[in-house]
């Protein structure tokens, strides 16, 4: 990161200075809190003392003393011959990122398969929609009736049923991403598509660029294929989370990642939507540095206020298709995750390569589920319209309940998706998750959404439950927060 970029992040760093506090203490404290909430990614190379001092307009000694403190506390470390890099100390709140509660590791009396919306345990760890019962039942009945016409074949079509691929291609084309069915492969959910792409394009030791924060499944996948995450911190635009194209381009140039994974629409967990010009700039940067992009569009259709710009993949096509952009999607967020139907759209040659590798794995997607999906696609506009109204109402309800019960928390309104990305005002996310579990609320801590233990100051709160359940959850969260004495906690000050 350049000195200008870090100085921008440090804007107002003296504001919290208490009387008599030395400049270097305040500077170190601000850098520590930037790291704790993820605005400054762990593993970032920081500018030299001289450069940062010039950018901040302070003496070099102030920055040198601040860096010394940060090295002592484990927030910076020097690599011989390659400068000074950000880190999180093993004993800092980062350690709590290994807390047993994760979105994917249910604990305590939470029963997998049973969605606890009742008085015992309230599940706020998962941000997934409720199944539209009537539409699912109807699509299921139709699919069963259609199945006999498929029984004469083997059912082994690695790319998926032609009717489903046509339906997916038509839907993507309608959104502005012109797609032909032979550019589509049906998968067992979007995450399966990501795993297939990673297997084809990423080798052990490769780097994969990720937004910071991001979807935990993406972080897990990068680790699973023994690749190294290159986190690029989300920036801010007009007071809302957004993408820092400069930082992304710098990471592409310096790290030569094998892949960039991005969620351009209703980013999980921030809810951010990439602007049209950022989409074009990201595609241009990826083209310049030869980095293929996987854009995860599975939340794209879940806009609650207004639709966003065309899919990111459309910008690659407009730019001449030089950057391989693989678009993934699924019915998990528009209909139901248990359906396990997703897809990838990729350039034909790449798609064939990925399909060839897949055939040694799961061979093909189940035919019956694909028939259910074909039938659901016919009603998708209606299903999604109903969901949008319901989740917009629940989002507003949860924000109002939080504002009344926990006014020190800051929960910006996302324009889509299923969750709030709450700033707790203090780095207590992991502690809160533990306290909330004692009050019967199952949560995912902020650090689960980043690498290196960042986001201790954040919490993802889904608004997928009924308004009654949300009210109950907020009351329990307020009790848990009180029990922590969290109101008295302050941002970590390096002493
Ligand atoms: C951003 C994102 N991508 C992918 C997935 C997984 O999608 P699927 O159920 O289609 O595998 C999720 C689920 O939470 C998600 O939030």
Short mmCIF file of C-alpha atoms and ligand atoms in Angstrom, two decimals:
data_model
loop_
_atom_site.label_atom_id
_atom_site.label_comp_id
_atom_site.label_asym_id
_atom_site.label_seq_id
_atom_site.Cartn_x
_atom_site.Cartn_y
_atom_site.Cartn_z
CA UNK A 1 0.00 0.00 0.00
CA UNK A 2 1.28 3.44 -0.90
CA UNK A 3 1.77 6.23 1.62
CA UNK A 4 -1.14 8.18 0.12
CA UNK A 5 -3.49 5.23 0.50
CA UNK A 6 -2.56 4.61 4.11
CA UNK A 7 -2.73 8.32 4.92
CA UNK A 8 -6.28 8.35 3.52
CA UNK A 9 -7.23 5.45 5.77
CA UNK A 10 -5.68 7.33 8.67
CA UNK A 11 -7.75 10.45 8.11
CA UNK A 12 -8.61 11.95 11.50
CA UNK A 13 -6.16 9.70 13.36
CA UNK A 14 -5.51 12.43 15.90
CA UNK A 15 -9.21 12.90 16.71
CA UNK A 16 -9.25 10.31 19.46
CA UNK A 17 -6.04 11.56 21.07
CA UNK A 18 -6.40 12.10 24.78
CA UNK A 19 -4.63 14.92 26.58
CA UNK A 20 -0.94 14.22 26.99
CA UNK A 21 -0.99 11.29 24.59
CA UNK A 22 2.02 11.19 22.32
CA UNK A 23 1.42 11.35 18.57
CA UNK A 24 3.05 7.99 17.98
CA UNK A 25 0.71 6.30 20.50
CA UNK A 26 -2.35 7.68 18.74
CA UNK A 27 -0.98 6.71 15.35
CA UNK A 28 -0.21 3.17 16.48
CA UNK A 29 -3.66 2.87 18.06
CA UNK A 30 -5.35 3.95 14.85
CA UNK A 31 -3.39 1.50 12.75
CA UNK A 32 -4.28 -1.21 15.24
CA UNK A 33 -7.99 -0.46 14.98
CA UNK A 34 -7.81 -0.30 11.18
CA UNK A 35 -6.35 -3.77 11.29
CA UNK A 36 -8.89 -5.01 13.81
CA UNK A 37 -11.87 -4.02 11.69
CA UNK A 38 -10.28 -5.03 8.43
CA UNK A 39 -10.01 -1.70 6.68
CA UNK A 40 -6.29 -2.37 6.57
CA UNK A 41 -5.78 -5.91 5.42
CA UNK A 42 -3.47 -8.22 7.29
CA UNK A 43 -0.47 -9.01 5.08
CA UNK A 44 -0.24 -5.52 3.55
CA UNK A 45 3.17 -4.00 2.93
CA UNK A 46 3.22 -0.61 4.64
CA UNK A 47 5.06 2.44 3.30
CA UNK A 48 8.44 3.41 4.66
CA UNK A 49 8.60 5.64 7.75
CA UNK A 50 9.84 8.52 5.65
CA UNK A 51 7.06 8.22 3.05
CA UNK A 52 4.27 7.93 5.60
CA UNK A 53 5.65 10.82 7.65
CA UNK A 54 5.63 12.99 4.53
CA UNK A 55 2.08 11.93 3.62
CA UNK A 56 0.80 12.65 7.14
CA UNK A 57 2.79 15.86 7.58
CA UNK A 58 4.50 14.67 10.79
CA UNK A 59 8.11 14.13 11.75
CA UNK A 60 9.71 10.84 10.78
CA UNK A 61 10.34 10.10 14.47
CA UNK A 62 6.57 9.90 15.13
CA UNK A 63 6.07 7.24 12.48
CA UNK A 64 9.24 5.40 13.50
CA UNK A 65 8.07 5.23 17.12
CA UNK A 66 4.58 4.12 16.06
CA UNK A 67 6.02 1.38 13.85
CA UNK A 68 8.27 0.29 16.75
CA UNK A 69 5.23 -0.07 18.99
CA UNK A 70 3.33 -1.98 16.34
CA UNK A 71 6.24 -4.33 15.86
CA UNK A 72 6.42 -4.92 19.60
CA UNK A 73 2.70 -5.65 19.75
CA UNK A 74 2.90 -7.97 16.74
CA UNK A 75 0.84 -5.76 14.39
CA UNK A 76 3.78 -5.20 12.06
CA UNK A 77 6.66 -7.37 11.15
CA UNK A 78 9.72 -6.78 9.05
CA UNK A 79 10.69 -9.22 6.33
CA UNK A 80 14.31 -9.10 5.47
CA UNK A 81 14.77 -7.39 2.15
CA UNK A 82 11.06 -6.87 1.46
CA UNK A 83 9.89 -4.19 3.88
CA UNK A 84 7.41 -4.08 6.73
CA UNK A 85 4.07 -5.89 6.63
CA UNK A 86 0.90 -5.80 8.69
CA UNK A 87 0.07 -8.76 10.90
CA UNK A 88 -2.14 -9.63 13.82
CA UNK A 89 -0.55 -10.86 17.02
CA UNK A 90 -1.36 -14.44 17.92
CA UNK A 91 -2.68 -13.36 21.30
CA UNK A 92 -4.82 -10.47 20.01
CA UNK A 93 -8.57 -10.86 19.47
CA UNK A 94 -7.58 -12.60 16.25
CA UNK A 95 -7.18 -15.73 18.30
CA UNK A 96 -10.91 -15.66 18.79
CA UNK A 97 -11.37 -16.31 15.08
CA UNK A 98 -10.80 -19.92 15.99
CA UNK A 99 -13.79 -19.75 18.32
CA UNK A 100 -15.97 -22.81 17.86
CA UNK A 101 -18.91 -20.85 16.48
CA UNK A 102 -18.69 -20.44 12.72
CA UNK A 103 -21.43 -20.19 10.12
CA UNK A 104 -20.65 -23.74 9.11
CA UNK A 105 -19.92 -25.41 12.39
CA UNK A 106 -23.11 -25.50 14.42
CA UNK A 107 -22.52 -25.82 18.13
CA UNK A 108 -24.30 -26.43 21.35
CA UNK A 109 -27.92 -27.38 21.11
CA UNK A 110 -28.34 -26.14 17.58
CA UNK A 111 -29.69 -29.05 15.62
CA UNK A 112 -28.57 -29.29 11.99
CA UNK A 113 -31.55 -29.66 9.70
CA UNK A 114 -33.91 -27.98 12.12
CA UNK A 115 -34.11 -24.27 11.65
CA UNK A 116 -34.45 -22.91 15.16
CA UNK A 117 -36.81 -20.00 14.98
CA UNK A 118 -38.36 -20.74 18.34
CA UNK A 119 -37.55 -19.84 21.90
CA UNK A 120 -34.58 -22.20 22.45
CA UNK A 121 -31.94 -21.22 19.93
CA UNK A 122 -32.21 -18.48 17.35
CA UNK A 123 -30.05 -19.06 14.30
CA UNK A 124 -28.47 -15.83 13.12
CA UNK A 125 -25.39 -17.54 11.76
CA UNK A 126 -26.86 -18.41 8.39
CA UNK A 127 -27.95 -15.85 5.83
CA UNK A 128 -30.14 -18.01 3.64
CA UNK A 129 -33.73 -17.62 2.46
CA UNK A 130 -36.75 -19.64 3.44
CA UNK A 131 -38.06 -22.01 0.80
CA UNK A 132 -41.17 -20.82 -1.05
CA UNK A 133 -43.28 -23.84 -0.06
CA UNK A 134 -46.01 -23.73 -2.64
CA UNK A 135 -43.66 -23.02 -5.59
CA UNK A 136 -41.29 -25.78 -4.47
CA UNK A 137 -44.12 -28.29 -4.11
CA UNK A 138 -45.49 -27.43 -7.53
CA UNK A 139 -42.07 -27.57 -9.23
CA UNK A 140 -41.35 -30.87 -7.49
CA UNK A 141 -44.62 -32.44 -8.66
CA UNK A 142 -44.03 -31.31 -12.23
CA UNK A 143 -40.45 -32.57 -12.18
CA UNK A 144 -41.59 -36.02 -11.01
CA UNK A 145 -44.14 -36.12 -13.80
CA UNK A 146 -41.45 -35.19 -16.35
CA UNK A 147 -38.84 -37.62 -15.09
CA UNK A 148 -40.03 -40.67 -17.09
CA UNK A 149 -39.18 -38.95 -20.38
CA UNK A 150 -35.54 -38.79 -19.19
CA UNK A 151 -35.26 -42.36 -18.00
CA UNK A 152 -34.46 -43.72 -21.45
CA UNK A 153 -31.09 -41.90 -21.37
CA UNK A 154 -28.14 -42.44 -19.02
CA UNK A 155 -28.75 -39.21 -17.11
CA UNK A 156 -25.03 -38.55 -17.22
CA UNK A 157 -24.68 -35.11 -18.76
CA UNK A 158 -21.71 -33.40 -17.18
CA UNK A 159 -22.83 -29.97 -18.46
CA UNK A 160 -26.42 -30.38 -17.32
CA UNK A 161 -29.87 -30.77 -18.87
CA UNK A 162 -30.15 -28.73 -22.08
CA UNK A 163 -33.48 -27.25 -20.95
CA UNK A 164 -31.93 -25.94 -17.74
CA UNK A 165 -28.84 -24.58 -19.48
CA UNK A 166 -31.12 -22.78 -21.95
CA UNK A 167 -33.16 -21.33 -19.09
CA UNK A 168 -30.03 -20.12 -17.27
CA UNK A 169 -28.52 -18.68 -20.46
CA UNK A 170 -31.76 -16.83 -21.22
CA UNK A 171 -31.87 -15.37 -17.71
CA UNK A 172 -28.24 -14.19 -17.84
CA UNK A 173 -28.82 -12.71 -21.31
CA UNK A 174 -31.88 -10.84 -20.00
CA UNK A 175 -29.65 -9.31 -17.32
CA UNK A 176 -27.25 -7.99 -19.94
CA UNK A 177 -24.72 -10.84 -20.00
CA UNK A 178 -25.27 -12.35 -23.40
CA UNK A 179 -24.94 -16.12 -22.89
CA UNK A 180 -25.34 -19.14 -25.07
CA UNK A 181 -26.34 -22.48 -23.47
CA UNK A 182 -23.00 -24.03 -24.45
CA UNK A 183 -21.24 -21.55 -22.15
CA UNK A 184 -23.17 -22.90 -19.14
CA UNK A 185 -22.52 -25.86 -16.85
CA UNK A 186 -24.99 -26.83 -14.14
CA UNK A 187 -23.39 -27.57 -10.76
CA UNK A 188 -24.42 -28.58 -7.26
CA UNK A 189 -24.64 -24.97 -6.08
CA UNK A 190 -22.36 -21.98 -6.66
CA UNK A 191 -19.78 -23.23 -4.19
CA UNK A 192 -19.36 -26.42 -6.21
CA UNK A 193 -18.74 -24.22 -9.26
CA UNK A 194 -16.06 -22.31 -7.33
CA UNK A 195 -14.40 -25.56 -6.30
CA UNK A 196 -14.34 -26.76 -9.90
CA UNK A 197 -12.82 -23.48 -11.10
CA UNK A 198 -10.22 -23.56 -8.34
CA UNK A 199 -9.29 -27.08 -9.24
CA UNK A 200 -8.79 -26.10 -12.88
CA UNK A 201 -6.97 -22.81 -12.39
CA UNK A 202 -5.26 -22.80 -9.00
CA UNK A 203 -2.18 -24.79 -8.01
CA UNK A 204 -0.86 -25.22 -4.45
CA UNK A 205 1.05 -22.11 -3.45
CA UNK A 206 -0.76 -19.88 -5.95
CA UNK A 207 -2.32 -16.66 -4.77
CA UNK A 208 -6.04 -15.93 -4.94
CA UNK A 209 -7.29 -12.38 -4.61
CA UNK A 210 -10.24 -12.03 -2.24
CA UNK A 211 -12.22 -9.09 -1.02
CA UNK A 212 -11.69 -8.42 2.65
CA UNK A 213 -14.24 -9.10 4.15
CA UNK A 214 -15.70 -11.85 2.01
CA UNK A 215 -17.82 -14.98 1.95
CA UNK A 216 -16.19 -17.48 4.37
CA UNK A 217 -16.70 -20.36 1.95
CA UNK A 218 -14.33 -18.64 -0.47
CA UNK A 219 -11.63 -18.28 2.19
CA UNK A 220 -12.05 -21.91 3.14
CA UNK A 221 -11.80 -23.00 -0.48
CA UNK A 222 -8.58 -21.06 -1.07
CA UNK A 223 -7.06 -22.72 1.96
CA UNK A 224 -8.40 -26.09 0.94
CA UNK A 225 -6.55 -25.99 -2.38
CA UNK A 226 -3.39 -24.89 -0.52
CA UNK A 227 -3.42 -21.49 -2.19
CA UNK A 228 -2.64 -18.22 -0.45
CA UNK A 229 -5.37 -15.63 0.02
CA UNK A 230 -4.45 -12.11 -1.11
CA UNK A 231 -6.98 -10.01 0.81
CA UNK A 232 -7.83 -6.61 -0.61
CA UNK A 233 -9.69 -4.46 1.89
CA UNK A 234 -13.04 -3.08 0.84
CA UNK A 235 -12.83 0.68 0.75
CA UNK A 236 -15.54 3.25 1.20
CA UNK A 237 -17.57 5.28 -1.26
CA UNK A 238 -19.95 7.96 -0.05
CA UNK A 239 -19.97 6.47 3.45
CA UNK A 240 -20.83 2.98 2.17
CA UNK A 241 -18.56 0.01 1.64
CA UNK A 242 -17.15 -0.14 -1.86
CA UNK A 243 -14.19 -1.45 -3.80
CA UNK A 244 -10.75 0.11 -3.90
CA UNK A 245 -9.80 -0.45 -7.53
CA UNK A 246 -6.34 1.01 -7.04
CA UNK A 247 -5.60 -1.46 -4.25
CA UNK A 248 -7.03 -4.31 -6.30
CA UNK A 249 -4.91 -3.40 -9.33
CA UNK A 250 -1.83 -3.10 -7.11
CA UNK A 251 -2.49 -6.56 -5.65
CA UNK A 252 -2.91 -7.97 -9.16
CA UNK A 253 0.33 -6.38 -10.28
CA UNK A 254 2.40 -7.29 -7.24
CA UNK A 255 0.94 -10.68 -6.37
CA UNK A 256 0.17 -12.10 -9.85
CA UNK A 257 -2.80 -14.03 -8.41
CA UNK A 258 -3.98 -17.12 -10.29
CA UNK A 259 -7.56 -15.98 -9.73
CA UNK A 260 -9.62 -13.15 -8.28
CA UNK A 261 -12.88 -14.02 -6.53
CA UNK A 262 -15.37 -11.17 -6.34
CA UNK A 263 -18.97 -10.73 -5.26
CA UNK A 264 -20.02 -7.61 -7.13
CA UNK A 265 -23.68 -7.60 -6.12
CA UNK A 266 -24.79 -7.46 -2.49
CA UNK A 267 -21.38 -8.56 -1.42
CA UNK A 268 -21.40 -11.01 1.45
CA UNK A 269 -21.14 -9.71 4.18
CA UNK A 270 -21.09 -5.94 3.46
CA UNK A 271 -24.06 -5.85 1.07
CA UNK A 272 -22.06 -3.53 -1.21
CA UNK A 273 -22.90 -3.23 -4.91
CA UNK A 274 -20.10 -2.45 -7.34
CA UNK A 275 -20.72 0.64 -9.44
CA UNK A 276 -20.71 0.43 -13.24
CA UNK A 277 -17.43 2.33 -13.54
CA UNK A 278 -15.76 0.13 -10.92
CA UNK A 279 -16.88 -2.98 -12.81
CA UNK A 280 -15.27 -1.64 -15.96
CA UNK A 281 -12.10 -0.63 -14.09
CA UNK A 282 -11.76 -4.00 -12.35
CA UNK A 283 -12.15 -5.85 -15.63
CA UNK A 284 -9.55 -3.56 -17.25
CA UNK A 285 -7.09 -4.12 -14.39
CA UNK A 286 -7.58 -7.89 -14.56
CA UNK A 287 -7.00 -7.74 -18.31
CA UNK A 288 -3.79 -5.73 -17.89
CA UNK A 289 -2.42 -8.16 -15.34
CA UNK A 290 -3.78 -11.35 -16.87
CA UNK A 291 -5.86 -12.35 -13.84
CA UNK A 292 -8.99 -14.47 -14.43
CA UNK A 293 -11.99 -13.37 -12.38
CA UNK A 294 -14.63 -15.55 -10.78
CA UNK A 295 -17.59 -13.33 -10.13
CA UNK A 296 -20.04 -14.89 -7.71
CA UNK A 297 -23.46 -13.59 -8.76
CA UNK A 298 -25.53 -15.81 -6.51
CA UNK A 299 -26.88 -12.79 -4.56
CA UNK A 300 -27.30 -10.62 -7.65
CA UNK A 301 -31.04 -10.97 -8.02
CA UNK A 302 -31.69 -10.30 -4.35
CA UNK A 303 -31.81 -6.54 -4.69
CA UNK A 304 -34.30 -5.01 -2.29
CA UNK A 305 -34.34 -1.37 -3.32
CA UNK A 306 -33.39 -1.17 -7.00
CA UNK A 307 -31.50 -3.36 -9.46
CA UNK A 308 -27.78 -2.74 -9.88
CA UNK A 309 -25.69 -2.36 -13.04
CA UNK A 310 -25.39 -5.26 -15.54
CA UNK A 311 -23.38 -8.29 -14.38
CA UNK A 312 -19.62 -7.80 -14.14
CA UNK A 313 -19.15 -10.41 -16.87
CA UNK A 314 -20.93 -8.09 -19.32
CA UNK A 315 -18.13 -5.54 -18.89
CA UNK A 316 -15.55 -8.14 -19.90
CA UNK A 317 -17.55 -8.94 -23.02
CA UNK A 318 -17.81 -5.22 -23.81
CA UNK A 319 -14.05 -4.87 -23.37
CA UNK A 320 -13.46 -7.52 -26.02
CA UNK A 321 -13.46 -10.60 -23.80
CA UNK A 322 -9.70 -10.48 -23.12
CA UNK A 323 -10.16 -11.14 -19.41
CA UNK A 324 -11.55 -14.57 -18.67
CA UNK A 325 -14.52 -13.90 -16.43
CA UNK A 326 -16.31 -16.90 -14.99
CA UNK A 327 -19.73 -16.07 -13.66
CA UNK A 328 -21.26 -18.33 -11.05
CA UNK A 329 -24.79 -18.34 -9.74
CA UNK A 330 -27.35 -20.54 -8.07
CA UNK A 331 -30.92 -20.92 -6.93
CA UNK A 332 -29.74 -21.04 -3.30
CA UNK A 333 -30.43 -17.36 -2.63
CA UNK A 334 -33.40 -16.80 -4.93
CA UNK A 335 -35.22 -20.02 -4.00
CA UNK A 336 -33.67 -22.44 -1.52
CA UNK A 337 -30.16 -23.61 -0.65
CA UNK A 338 -31.27 -27.20 -0.16
CA UNK A 339 -32.02 -27.51 -3.85
CA UNK A 340 -28.25 -27.55 -4.55
CA UNK A 341 -28.58 -26.23 -8.08
CA UNK A 342 -26.03 -23.71 -9.29
CA UNK A 343 -24.10 -22.97 -12.43
CA UNK A 344 -21.05 -21.46 -13.99
CA UNK A 345 -20.82 -19.48 -17.18
CA UNK A 346 -17.35 -19.58 -18.72
CA UNK A 347 -15.67 -19.22 -22.12
CA UNK A 348 -16.35 -22.45 -24.05
CA UNK A 349 -12.77 -23.78 -24.10
CA UNK A 350 -12.30 -23.21 -20.41
CA UNK A 351 -15.73 -24.68 -19.66
CA UNK A 352 -14.82 -27.86 -21.53
CA UNK A 353 -11.57 -28.13 -19.62
CA UNK A 354 -13.37 -27.74 -16.31
CA UNK A 355 -16.06 -30.22 -17.38
CA UNK A 356 -13.43 -32.80 -18.35
CA UNK A 357 -11.87 -32.53 -14.90
CA UNK A 358 -15.29 -32.75 -13.26
CA UNK A 359 -16.22 -36.05 -14.83
CA UNK A 360 -13.79 -37.86 -12.53
CA UNK A 361 -15.48 -36.24 -9.56
CA UNK A 362 -19.28 -36.29 -9.35
CA UNK A 363 -19.98 -37.06 -13.04
CA UNK A 364 -23.18 -35.00 -13.32
CA UNK A 365 -25.89 -33.12 -11.45
CA UNK A 366 -28.98 -35.14 -10.43
CA UNK A 367 -31.64 -35.04 -13.13
CA UNK A 368 -34.64 -34.74 -10.83
CA UNK A 369 -33.26 -31.63 -9.11
CA UNK A 370 -32.47 -30.12 -12.50
CA UNK A 371 -36.08 -30.69 -13.59
CA UNK A 372 -37.27 -29.00 -10.39
CA UNK A 373 -34.96 -26.09 -11.26
CA UNK A 374 -36.30 -25.82 -14.82
CA UNK A 375 -39.80 -25.52 -13.41
CA UNK A 376 -38.73 -22.99 -10.80
CA UNK A 377 -37.04 -20.82 -13.43
CA UNK A 378 -40.47 -20.44 -15.06
CA UNK A 379 -41.75 -18.79 -11.87
CA UNK A 380 -38.57 -17.15 -10.67
CA UNK A 381 -39.63 -13.54 -11.28
CA UNK A 382 -42.72 -14.04 -9.16
CA UNK A 383 -40.84 -15.93 -6.41
CA UNK A 384 -38.11 -13.29 -6.19
CA UNK A 385 -40.59 -10.40 -6.19
CA UNK A 386 -42.33 -11.89 -3.14
CA UNK A 387 -39.01 -12.50 -1.39
CA UNK A 388 -37.86 -8.95 -2.04
CA UNK A 389 -40.91 -7.47 -0.33
CA UNK A 390 -40.55 -9.80 2.64
CA UNK A 391 -36.81 -9.31 3.18
CA UNK A 392 -36.93 -5.54 2.65
CA UNK A 393 -39.52 -5.40 5.43
CA UNK A 394 -37.44 -7.63 7.71
CA UNK A 395 -34.26 -5.65 6.98
CA UNK A 396 -35.96 -2.40 8.00
CA UNK A 397 -37.51 -4.07 11.03
CA UNK A 398 -34.17 -5.42 12.27
CA UNK A 399 -32.45 -2.07 11.79
CA UNK A 400 -35.18 -0.29 13.75
CA UNK A 401 -35.05 -2.88 16.56
CA UNK A 402 -31.27 -2.54 16.79
CA UNK A 403 -31.41 1.24 16.77
CA UNK A 404 -33.79 1.14 19.74
CA UNK A 405 -32.03 -1.56 21.79
CA UNK A 406 -28.38 -1.11 20.86
CA UNK A 407 -27.96 2.48 19.70
CA UNK A 408 -24.18 2.30 19.92
CA UNK A 409 -24.14 -0.21 17.09
CA UNK A 410 -24.08 1.11 13.56
CA UNK A 411 -25.96 -0.95 10.97
CA UNK A 412 -26.02 0.62 7.49
CA UNK A 413 -28.90 -0.43 5.27
CA UNK A 414 -27.76 -2.79 2.50
CA UNK A 415 -29.60 -2.42 -0.81
CA UNK A 416 -29.90 -6.19 -1.14
CA UNK A 417 -28.90 -9.58 0.18
CA UNK A 418 -29.89 -11.04 3.51
CA UNK A 419 -27.81 -9.45 6.23
CA UNK A 420 -26.59 -6.34 7.98
CA UNK A 421 -22.87 -5.79 8.45
CA UNK A 422 -22.94 -4.22 11.88
CA UNK A 423 -20.17 -2.05 13.30
CA UNK A 424 -20.23 -2.78 17.05
CA UNK A 425 -18.18 0.29 17.90
CA UNK A 426 -15.77 -1.92 19.87
CA UNK A 427 -13.70 -4.96 18.90
CA UNK A 428 -15.83 -7.49 20.80
CA UNK A 429 -17.35 -9.61 18.07
CA UNK A 430 -15.91 -12.95 19.16
CA UNK A 431 -16.70 -12.26 22.81
CA UNK A 432 -20.26 -11.32 21.83
CA UNK A 433 -20.70 -14.53 19.87
CA UNK A 434 -19.76 -16.50 22.96
CA UNK A 435 -22.04 -14.43 25.22
CA UNK A 436 -24.90 -14.66 22.70
CA UNK A 437 -24.60 -18.45 22.61
CA UNK A 438 -25.26 -18.42 26.35
CA UNK A 439 -28.43 -16.43 25.60
CA UNK A 440 -29.54 -18.86 22.90
CA UNK A 441 -28.46 -16.93 19.80
CA UNK A 442 -26.24 -18.60 17.26
CA UNK A 443 -24.02 -16.03 15.47
CA UNK A 444 -21.03 -15.83 13.14
CA UNK A 445 -18.27 -13.53 14.43
CA UNK A 446 -16.84 -10.80 12.23
CA UNK A 447 -13.40 -12.45 11.90
CA UNK A 448 -15.04 -15.36 10.12
CA UNK A 449 -15.42 -13.08 7.11
CA UNK A 450 -11.80 -12.06 6.79
CA UNK A 451 -8.32 -13.44 6.82
CA UNK A 452 -5.87 -12.93 9.64
CA UNK A 453 -8.49 -12.33 12.32
CA UNK A 454 -9.69 -8.94 11.14
CA UNK A 455 -13.26 -7.66 11.71
CA UNK A 456 -13.39 -8.07 15.47
CA UNK A 457 -15.46 -4.89 15.40
CA UNK A 458 -18.06 -6.30 13.05
CA UNK A 459 -20.90 -8.76 13.15
CA UNK A 460 -23.02 -10.08 10.32
CA UNK A 461 -26.68 -10.16 11.30
CA UNK A 462 -29.10 -11.82 8.89
CA UNK A 463 -32.67 -10.53 8.68
CA UNK A 464 -34.10 -13.73 7.26
CA UNK A 465 -36.18 -14.72 10.30
CA UNK A 466 -39.70 -13.55 11.11
CA UNK A 467 -40.04 -10.12 12.70
CA UNK A 468 -41.08 -11.76 16.01
CA UNK A 469 -37.96 -13.91 15.99
CA UNK A 470 -35.84 -10.86 15.11
CA UNK A 471 -37.32 -8.93 18.06
CA UNK A 472 -36.57 -11.84 20.37
CA UNK A 473 -33.03 -12.09 18.96
CA UNK A 474 -32.35 -8.38 19.45
CA UNK A 475 -33.55 -8.53 23.07
CA UNK A 476 -31.20 -11.45 23.71
CA UNK A 477 -28.32 -9.71 21.94
CA UNK A 478 -28.84 -6.63 24.10
CA UNK A 479 -28.68 -8.84 27.21
CA UNK A 480 -25.56 -10.56 25.93
CA UNK A 481 -23.92 -7.20 25.14
CA UNK A 482 -24.80 -5.94 28.62
CA UNK A 483 -23.41 -9.07 30.20
CA UNK A 484 -20.14 -8.42 28.42
CA UNK A 485 -20.03 -4.92 29.83
CA UNK A 486 -19.35 -4.15 26.22
CA UNK A 487 -20.62 -0.63 26.40
CA UNK A 488 -17.59 0.25 28.45
CA UNK A 489 -15.13 -1.38 26.06
CA UNK A 490 -13.09 0.90 23.89
CA UNK A 491 -11.03 0.37 20.82
CA UNK A 492 -7.75 -1.29 21.62
CA UNK A 493 -5.18 1.28 22.56
CA UNK A 494 -1.59 0.21 22.24
CA UNK A 495 0.14 0.93 25.48
C1 LIG B 1 -21.56 -15.14 -1.62
C2 LIG B 1 -21.94 -16.58 -1.57
N1 LIG B 1 -21.50 -17.42 -2.52
C3 LIG B 1 -21.82 -18.71 -2.51
C4 LIG B 1 -22.63 -19.24 -1.54
C5 LIG B 1 -22.96 -20.69 -1.59
O1 LIG B 1 -23.93 -20.86 -2.58
P1 LIG B 1 -24.52 -22.27 -2.97
O2 LIG B 1 -25.49 -22.66 -1.90
O3 LIG B 1 -25.17 -22.03 -4.29
O4 LIG B 1 -23.38 -23.23 -3.06
C6 LIG B 1 -23.13 -18.41 -0.53
C7 LIG B 1 -23.95 -18.96 0.54
O5 LIG B 1 -24.03 -18.47 1.62
C8 LIG B 1 -22.77 -17.05 -0.55
O6 LIG B 1 -23.21 -16.20 0.37
#
